[in-house]
Amino acid sequence: MADEMDEIISEFVTEAEETIEKIDPMFVELETKGHDKDILNEIFRGMHTLKGAAGFLGFQQIVDVAHRSESIMKKLREGEIALSQELMDVVFQSVDVLRSLIHHVKLKDGVEEDISGITGRLDLALDTAVSAGMGGAPPQAAAEESIPPKASEATAQDSSSVSQEQQPSQSIEVAEAKHEEKQDKKPAKPASAPAAPEDTVQQISKEKEVVANLRVDVNRIDKVMDLAGEIVLARNRLLNLAAKLDASYSGDKNVESMLETTAFLDRVTSDLQLAVMKMRMQPIQKVFGKFPRMVRDMSRTLGKDIDLEMFGEETEVDKTVIENIGDPLVHIIRNSIDHAIEFSDEREQKGKPKKGRIILSAEQKGTQIIIEVADDGKGIDVEAVKRKAIKNGLITEDEALKMSDDSAINLIFLPGFSTKEVSTELSGRGVGMDVVKTNVAKLNGYCEVMTKKDVGSTFRISLPLTLAILQAMMVRIGEEYYAIPQTMIEETLRVKKSDIKDVTKQKVLTIRGRVIPLFDLSEILGVRNRQMLDTENRYLLVALVGDRRFCMSVDELLGQEEIVIKMINGIESEECGILGATITGDGRVVLILDLAVISRNIFTTANK
Amino acid sequence: MSVAGVTETTQYLTFKLDDEVFALDIAKVREVLDFTTVTKVPRTPDFMRGVINLRGSVVPVVDMKLKFGMSTTQKTVNTCIIIVEVVVEGESAILGALADSVQEVIDLEPNQIEPSPKIGTRLKTEFIKGMGKRDNNFIIILDINKVFSADELSLVQGANGLPAASDQ
């Protein structure tokens, strides 16, 4: 029974969060577009659903807030009150309050926020709007007015937390909600006759959507994905065998029909793998959705005038990308608003349009997802970046002189960097861009900056389409094979033993005038159970992790391969410098090395 | 003692480590595999023999003999990997356990199980759920969740941590 209730509540939370996420950008749209009936209808419906569900489950606080916002929306929709700045501000606040209330429900922490402030403000805003808009309130509004006192009574009950009394108050609320629904519908229909048929059409299409969608536990999808990966491996082996059989018994009828079957299996398997991968994909809208609001709030706080344009919100990306790309984008956009885009008068002096512009776009290019944040601000001052980097001890003056503009700009991604002399509370704690780089690297992607003085900057994030498949370099150490993610490898080399020098017990190698420390990968991994063959030639990988460059020697380089990452449950593999494992075509388990951990380990011990 | 938990007839899978017979609650056992290629994971304790490919999942394999202070399990025709489902830190995990040979599935009545002895065994007593009595022989019934608890798996790892780093 308790489990069932939990399930219902968590369903409610997911739905409520989705509703809020959907409504939030709509408010911003409403604000820019002005009075738009479709948007109003949509918001109204969202609020109404939220209120109904919350009422049914007895989350009185949510009902109280949602009810008031809904009333405002209803009046807006019917044209009884006009859209105003104050009204929008209060409505925005109410959305925030709703969000935190839903969060409390999710955490089940039983915390009750003080909502009297927001409900009071909502009532007040509605009252002022009504009296300003119409002069005399119509009789219907009076009926509406009679509800708030009752609701606040309920709030009082809540705070005294008499659980016995909550039961009846809950059922009353449900009845009330139903009653209201009727009330809503009656005046709405004759008042807006043309909107009514459209309404029903939308209602129907919505119902269809519900039938077509199915909520599935991600773990189940991942399991299917694992199994699909297995079929891929089995297919590879089968194709291999079939080719061999064809070679030895060519012309045999049975072999030929088997070749046909394996070719068919080959196609179906590829389709299957793609289809499963698609199951994990979601439109990036989920992340983009929160930005209109963020840009609006931030630019208003700073007194700047900024438009946000978004393209390609429908681009589908892997679920993991959705989860991890939010933070970097927030940092980049914050930086653009705070540091890059100038105040209106400054922009006018420069002959730019008064309104600043940020363009956020996403698109799929081949197997890559490209996300761009472009602003038309003042661009990044390369000299200022260099000066700052010298001041913060990130580079020396000599290095600064030799540095190309491109590499200088990349300094902003270093930890402990902030170009603005005075950091604001919004951004500029000097961690922002660092976070961008690390988060993007986690997703096996990379980040580029293009900037032009007084024209603007563009941040381009390139990510692989899926995180499940990784380009890796396969190497051999002793008897074991290892995979190393390609993103961190700069180059591979074969050098003579005599090229390797010893400097204070540390092996180093000079590559194109640069001295790079060399480590033996078998030593790093602690698998040196076999005498190193003292060969004349050594195979090396040059790795670049963050700003650290180092060489690792291996016994053999086997070449590049696309691998499927699998987690190892039961071993704390992160500590061991292991990212995960993969299974090769012949069924062998190959470990994937985590160069980030390995570099941290070797450099911390080297500094001791 | 822990036998208090055993109130009804339960089926056990028996297996041998050296000459001693051990048993596991059959409900914890997923399957038994032949000994296949194991990939050693660097910087893990010795008893962690490595990982195997279990139909696409990567599953760690523990050498129970090393874990219990006996010698390393050698590969023979009878060597098996018993795939068990354990609960580590509240989450269920799939692990492989090496055994010299798997014997049979037996029924044990609660009255055939005695509390584990306080002394006279190489095993930590907490690993033992009880001693099964059968034909005048004793079978050591393991508490697999305790053997593979997060503490047991990480304990040695911490002490063993970064062996290569110290060499630098």
mmCIF file of N, CA and C in Angstrom, chain A residues 288-355:
data_model
loop_
_atom_site.group_PDB
_atom_site.id
_atom_site.type_symbol
_atom_site.label_atom_id
_atom_site.label_comp_id
_atom_site.label_asym_id
_atom_site.label_seq_id
_atom_site.Cartn_x
_atom_site.Cartn_y
_atom_site.Cartn_z
ATOM 1 N N PHE A 288 17.654 23.212 -22.980
ATOM 2 C CA PHE A 288 17.492 24.574 -23.476
ATOM 3 C C PHE A 288 16.323 25.284 -22.809
ATOM 4 N N GLY A 289 15.312 24.521 -22.439
ATOM 5 C CA GLY A 289 14.077 25.094 -21.916
ATOM 6 C C GLY A 289 14.254 26.084 -20.786
ATOM 7 N N LYS A 290 15.297 25.889 -19.955
ATOM 8 C CA LYS A 290 15.419 26.752 -18.791
ATOM 9 C C LYS A 290 16.143 28.063 -19.102
ATOM 10 N N PHE A 291 16.749 28.151 -20.288
ATOM 11 C CA PHE A 291 17.579 29.324 -20.557
ATOM 12 C C PHE A 291 16.812 30.628 -20.812
ATOM 13 N N PRO A 292 15.658 30.598 -21.526
ATOM 14 C CA PRO A 292 14.965 31.876 -21.728
ATOM 15 C C PRO A 292 14.714 32.589 -20.403
ATOM 16 N N ARG A 293 14.286 31.819 -19.430
ATOM 17 C CA ARG A 293 14.010 32.387 -18.125
ATOM 18 C C ARG A 293 15.285 32.912 -17.485
ATOM 19 N N MET A 294 16.351 32.146 -17.578
ATOM 20 C CA MET A 294 17.611 32.531 -16.959
ATOM 21 C C MET A 294 18.131 33.832 -17.566
ATOM 22 N N VAL A 295 18.087 33.895 -18.906
ATOM 23 C CA VAL A 295 18.574 35.095 -19.588
ATOM 24 C C VAL A 295 17.726 36.290 -19.201
ATOM 25 N N ARG A 296 16.430 36.090 -19.160
ATOM 26 C CA ARG A 296 15.522 37.182 -18.802
ATOM 27 C C ARG A 296 15.856 37.717 -17.419
ATOM 28 N N ASP A 297 15.926 36.802 -16.433
ATOM 29 C CA ASP A 297 16.160 37.207 -15.051
ATOM 30 C C ASP A 297 17.506 37.903 -14.902
ATOM 31 N N MET A 298 18.543 37.295 -15.504
ATOM 32 C CA MET A 298 19.887 37.826 -15.321
ATOM 33 C C MET A 298 20.049 39.178 -15.978
ATOM 34 N N SER A 299 19.538 39.299 -17.221
ATOM 35 C CA SER A 299 19.737 40.568 -17.911
ATOM 36 C C SER A 299 18.958 41.663 -17.188
ATOM 37 N N ARG A 300 17.840 41.292 -16.602
ATOM 38 C CA ARG A 300 17.083 42.311 -15.881
ATOM 39 C C ARG A 300 17.833 42.759 -14.629
ATOM 40 N N THR A 301 18.410 41.791 -13.908
ATOM 41 C CA THR A 301 19.166 42.134 -12.709
ATOM 42 C C THR A 301 20.320 43.073 -13.047
ATOM 43 N N LEU A 302 20.974 42.794 -14.172
ATOM 44 C CA LEU A 302 22.141 43.583 -14.541
ATOM 45 C C LEU A 302 21.759 44.873 -15.263
ATOM 46 N N GLY A 303 20.505 44.988 -15.645
ATOM 47 C CA GLY A 303 20.077 46.172 -16.387
ATOM 48 C C GLY A 303 20.523 46.158 -17.836
ATOM 49 N N LYS A 304 20.664 44.961 -18.393
ATOM 50 C CA LYS A 304 21.035 44.855 -19.800
ATOM 51 C C LYS A 304 19.822 44.391 -20.598
ATOM 52 N N ASP A 305 19.867 44.652 -21.885
ATOM 53 C CA ASP A 305 18.750 44.275 -22.734
ATOM 54 C C ASP A 305 19.227 43.179 -23.685
ATOM 55 N N ILE A 306 18.794 41.953 -23.439
ATOM 56 C CA ILE A 306 19.342 40.835 -24.211
ATOM 57 C C ILE A 306 18.242 39.904 -24.715
ATOM 58 N N ASP A 307 18.366 39.537 -25.972
ATOM 59 C CA ASP A 307 17.454 38.563 -26.575
ATOM 60 C C ASP A 307 18.145 37.223 -26.675
ATOM 61 N N LEU A 308 17.432 36.163 -26.384
ATOM 62 C CA LEU A 308 18.001 34.825 -26.574
ATOM 63 C C LEU A 308 17.252 34.153 -27.714
ATOM 64 N N GLU A 309 18.021 33.709 -28.716
ATOM 65 C CA GLU A 309 17.391 32.958 -29.799
ATOM 66 C C GLU A 309 17.886 31.539 -29.737
ATOM 67 N N MET A 310 16.985 30.602 -29.953
ATOM 68 C CA MET A 310 17.391 29.200 -29.882
ATOM 69 C C MET A 310 17.030 28.477 -31.170
ATOM 70 N N PHE A 311 17.954 27.659 -31.626
ATOM 71 C CA PHE A 311 17.708 26.861 -32.828
ATOM 72 C C PHE A 311 18.022 25.394 -32.535
ATOM 73 N N GLY A 312 17.346 24.537 -33.233
ATOM 74 C CA GLY A 312 17.649 23.109 -33.143
ATOM 75 C C GLY A 312 17.325 22.491 -31.803
ATOM 76 N N GLU A 313 16.297 23.017 -31.114
ATOM 77 C CA GLU A 313 15.948 22.433 -29.816
ATOM 78 C C GLU A 313 15.508 20.988 -29.950
ATOM 79 N N GLU A 314 15.078 20.610 -31.176
ATOM 80 C CA GLU A 314 14.564 19.253 -31.346
ATOM 81 C C GLU A 314 15.696 18.236 -31.548
ATOM 82 N N THR A 315 16.937 18.729 -31.673
ATOM 83 C CA THR A 315 18.069 17.818 -31.856
ATOM 84 C C THR A 315 18.112 16.799 -30.719
ATOM 85 N N GLU A 316 18.242 15.547 -31.099
ATOM 86 C CA GLU A 316 18.205 14.519 -30.053
ATOM 87 C C GLU A 316 19.611 14.129 -29.621
ATOM 88 N N VAL A 317 19.797 14.065 -28.325
ATOM 89 C CA VAL A 317 21.099 13.667 -27.789
ATOM 90 C C VAL A 317 20.900 12.604 -26.713
ATOM 91 N N ASP A 318 21.975 11.943 -26.379
ATOM 92 C CA ASP A 318 21.922 10.886 -25.378
ATOM 93 C C ASP A 318 21.522 11.461 -24.020
ATOM 94 N N LYS A 319 20.858 10.630 -23.238
ATOM 95 C CA LYS A 319 20.377 11.024 -21.922
ATOM 96 C C LYS A 319 21.507 11.568 -21.049
ATOM 97 N N THR A 320 22.666 10.936 -21.119
ATOM 98 C CA THR A 320 23.797 11.385 -20.308
ATOM 99 C C THR A 320 24.221 12.795 -20.690
ATOM 100 N N VAL A 321 24.111 13.108 -21.974
ATOM 101 C CA VAL A 321 24.455 14.452 -22.418
ATOM 102 C C VAL A 321 23.483 15.445 -21.802
ATOM 103 N N ILE A 322 22.194 15.101 -21.840
ATOM 104 C CA ILE A 322 21.173 15.964 -21.249
ATOM 105 C C ILE A 322 21.518 16.256 -19.796
ATOM 106 N N GLU A 323 21.948 15.222 -19.091
ATOM 107 C CA GLU A 323 22.219 15.380 -17.661
ATOM 108 C C GLU A 323 23.452 16.227 -17.391
ATOM 109 N N ASN A 324 24.427 16.192 -18.302
ATOM 110 C CA ASN A 324 25.702 16.838 -17.988
ATOM 111 C C ASN A 324 25.994 18.129 -18.727
ATOM 112 N N ILE A 325 25.211 18.449 -19.735
ATOM 113 C CA ILE A 325 25.553 19.608 -20.541
ATOM 114 C C ILE A 325 24.959 20.886 -19.967
ATOM 115 N N GLY A 326 23.979 20.747 -19.086
ATOM 116 C CA GLY A 326 23.323 21.918 -18.498
ATOM 117 C C GLY A 326 24.294 22.880 -17.844
ATOM 118 N N ASP A 327 25.120 22.375 -16.928
ATOM 119 C CA ASP A 327 26.044 23.238 -16.188
ATOM 120 C C ASP A 327 26.995 24.019 -17.087
ATOM 121 N N PRO A 328 27.686 23.353 -18.009
ATOM 122 C CA PRO A 328 28.582 24.115 -18.875
ATOM 123 C C PRO A 328 27.848 25.218 -19.638
ATOM 124 N N LEU A 329 26.674 24.905 -20.145
ATOM 125 C CA LEU A 329 25.937 25.915 -20.896
ATOM 126 C C LEU A 329 25.536 27.083 -20.001
ATOM 127 N N VAL A 330 25.127 26.777 -18.781
ATOM 128 C CA VAL A 330 24.782 27.846 -17.849
ATOM 129 C C VAL A 330 25.976 28.777 -17.672
ATOM 130 N N HIS A 331 27.156 28.189 -17.494
ATOM 131 C CA HIS A 331 28.350 29.006 -17.272
ATOM 132 C C HIS A 331 28.679 29.858 -18.486
ATOM 133 N N ILE A 332 28.580 29.282 -19.663
ATOM 134 C CA ILE A 332 28.915 30.030 -20.869
ATOM 135 C C ILE A 332 27.918 31.182 -21.059
ATOM 136 N N ILE A 333 26.640 30.873 -20.897
ATOM 137 C CA ILE A 333 25.624 31.901 -21.111
ATOM 138 C C ILE A 333 25.737 33.007 -20.059
ATOM 139 N N ARG A 334 25.977 32.607 -18.820
ATOM 140 C CA ARG A 334 26.179 33.590 -17.760
ATOM 141 C C ARG A 334 27.326 34.519 -18.109
ATOM 142 N N ASN A 335 28.410 33.920 -18.562
ATOM 143 C CA ASN A 335 29.573 34.722 -18.932
ATOM 144 C C ASN A 335 29.243 35.686 -20.045
ATOM 145 N N SER A 336 28.484 35.204 -21.035
ATOM 146 C CA SER A 336 28.121 36.071 -22.144
ATOM 147 C C SER A 336 27.313 37.256 -21.645
ATOM 148 N N ILE A 337 26.342 36.969 -20.783
ATOM 149 C CA ILE A 337 25.484 38.051 -20.299
ATOM 150 C C ILE A 337 26.294 39.001 -19.427
ATOM 151 N N ASP A 338 27.074 38.430 -18.547
ATOM 152 C CA ASP A 338 27.757 39.233 -17.545
ATOM 153 C C ASP A 338 28.960 39.976 -18.127
ATOM 154 N N HIS A 339 29.806 39.240 -18.833
ATOM 155 C CA HIS A 339 31.068 39.842 -19.292
ATOM 156 C C HIS A 339 31.032 40.343 -20.726
ATOM 157 N N ALA A 340 30.349 39.629 -21.606
ATOM 158 C CA ALA A 340 30.520 39.920 -23.026
ATOM 159 C C ALA A 340 29.590 41.014 -23.531
ATOM 160 N N ILE A 341 28.326 40.879 -23.252
ATOM 161 C CA ILE A 341 27.376 41.837 -23.836
ATOM 162 C C ILE A 341 27.383 43.157 -23.064
ATOM 163 N N GLU A 342 27.520 44.235 -23.824
ATOM 164 C CA GLU A 342 27.668 45.558 -23.231
ATOM 165 C C GLU A 342 26.307 46.136 -22.858
ATOM 166 N N PHE A 343 26.351 47.218 -22.075
ATOM 167 C CA PHE A 343 25.113 47.921 -21.755
ATOM 168 C C PHE A 343 24.615 48.645 -23.006
ATOM 169 N N SER A 344 23.333 48.950 -23.023
ATOM 170 C CA SER A 344 22.704 49.501 -24.229
ATOM 171 C C SER A 344 23.423 50.733 -24.757
ATOM 172 N N ASP A 345 23.775 51.696 -23.861
ATOM 173 C CA ASP A 345 24.394 52.927 -24.367
ATOM 174 C C ASP A 345 25.770 52.655 -24.973
ATOM 175 N N GLU A 346 26.502 51.716 -24.360
ATOM 176 C CA GLU A 346 27.817 51.369 -24.896
ATOM 177 C C GLU A 346 27.662 50.748 -26.278
ATOM 178 N N ARG A 347 26.634 49.932 -26.421
ATOM 179 C CA ARG A 347 26.396 49.274 -27.704
ATOM 180 C C ARG A 347 26.051 50.304 -28.778
ATOM 181 N N GLU A 348 25.267 51.289 -28.390
ATOM 182 C CA GLU A 348 24.891 52.326 -29.358
ATOM 183 C C GLU A 348 26.108 53.094 -29.837
ATOM 184 N N GLN A 349 27.002 53.390 -28.887
ATOM 185 C CA GLN A 349 28.230 54.102 -29.252
ATOM 186 C C GLN A 349 29.038 53.316 -30.278
ATOM 187 N N LYS A 350 29.008 52.010 -30.119
ATOM 188 C CA LYS A 350 29.773 51.164 -31.038
ATOM 189 C C LYS A 350 29.031 50.927 -32.347
ATOM 190 N N GLY A 351 27.846 51.460 -32.434
ATOM 191 C CA GLY A 351 27.064 51.311 -33.658
ATOM 192 C C GLY A 351 26.409 49.949 -33.790
ATOM 193 N N LYS A 352 26.212 49.277 -32.638
ATOM 194 C CA LYS A 352 25.537 47.974 -32.672
ATOM 195 C C LYS A 352 24.071 48.167 -32.314
ATOM 196 N N PRO A 353 23.229 47.223 -32.671
ATOM 197 C CA PRO A 353 21.833 47.330 -32.220
ATOM 198 C C PRO A 353 21.787 47.401 -30.691
ATOM 199 N N LYS A 354 20.811 48.130 -30.198
ATOM 200 C CA LYS A 354 20.721 48.379 -28.765
ATOM 201 C C LYS A 354 20.576 47.081 -27.976
ATOM 202 N N LYS A 355 19.828 46.192 -28.540
ATOM 203 C CA LYS A 355 19.539 44.941 -27.855
ATOM 204 C C LYS A 355 20.653 43.925 -28.111
#
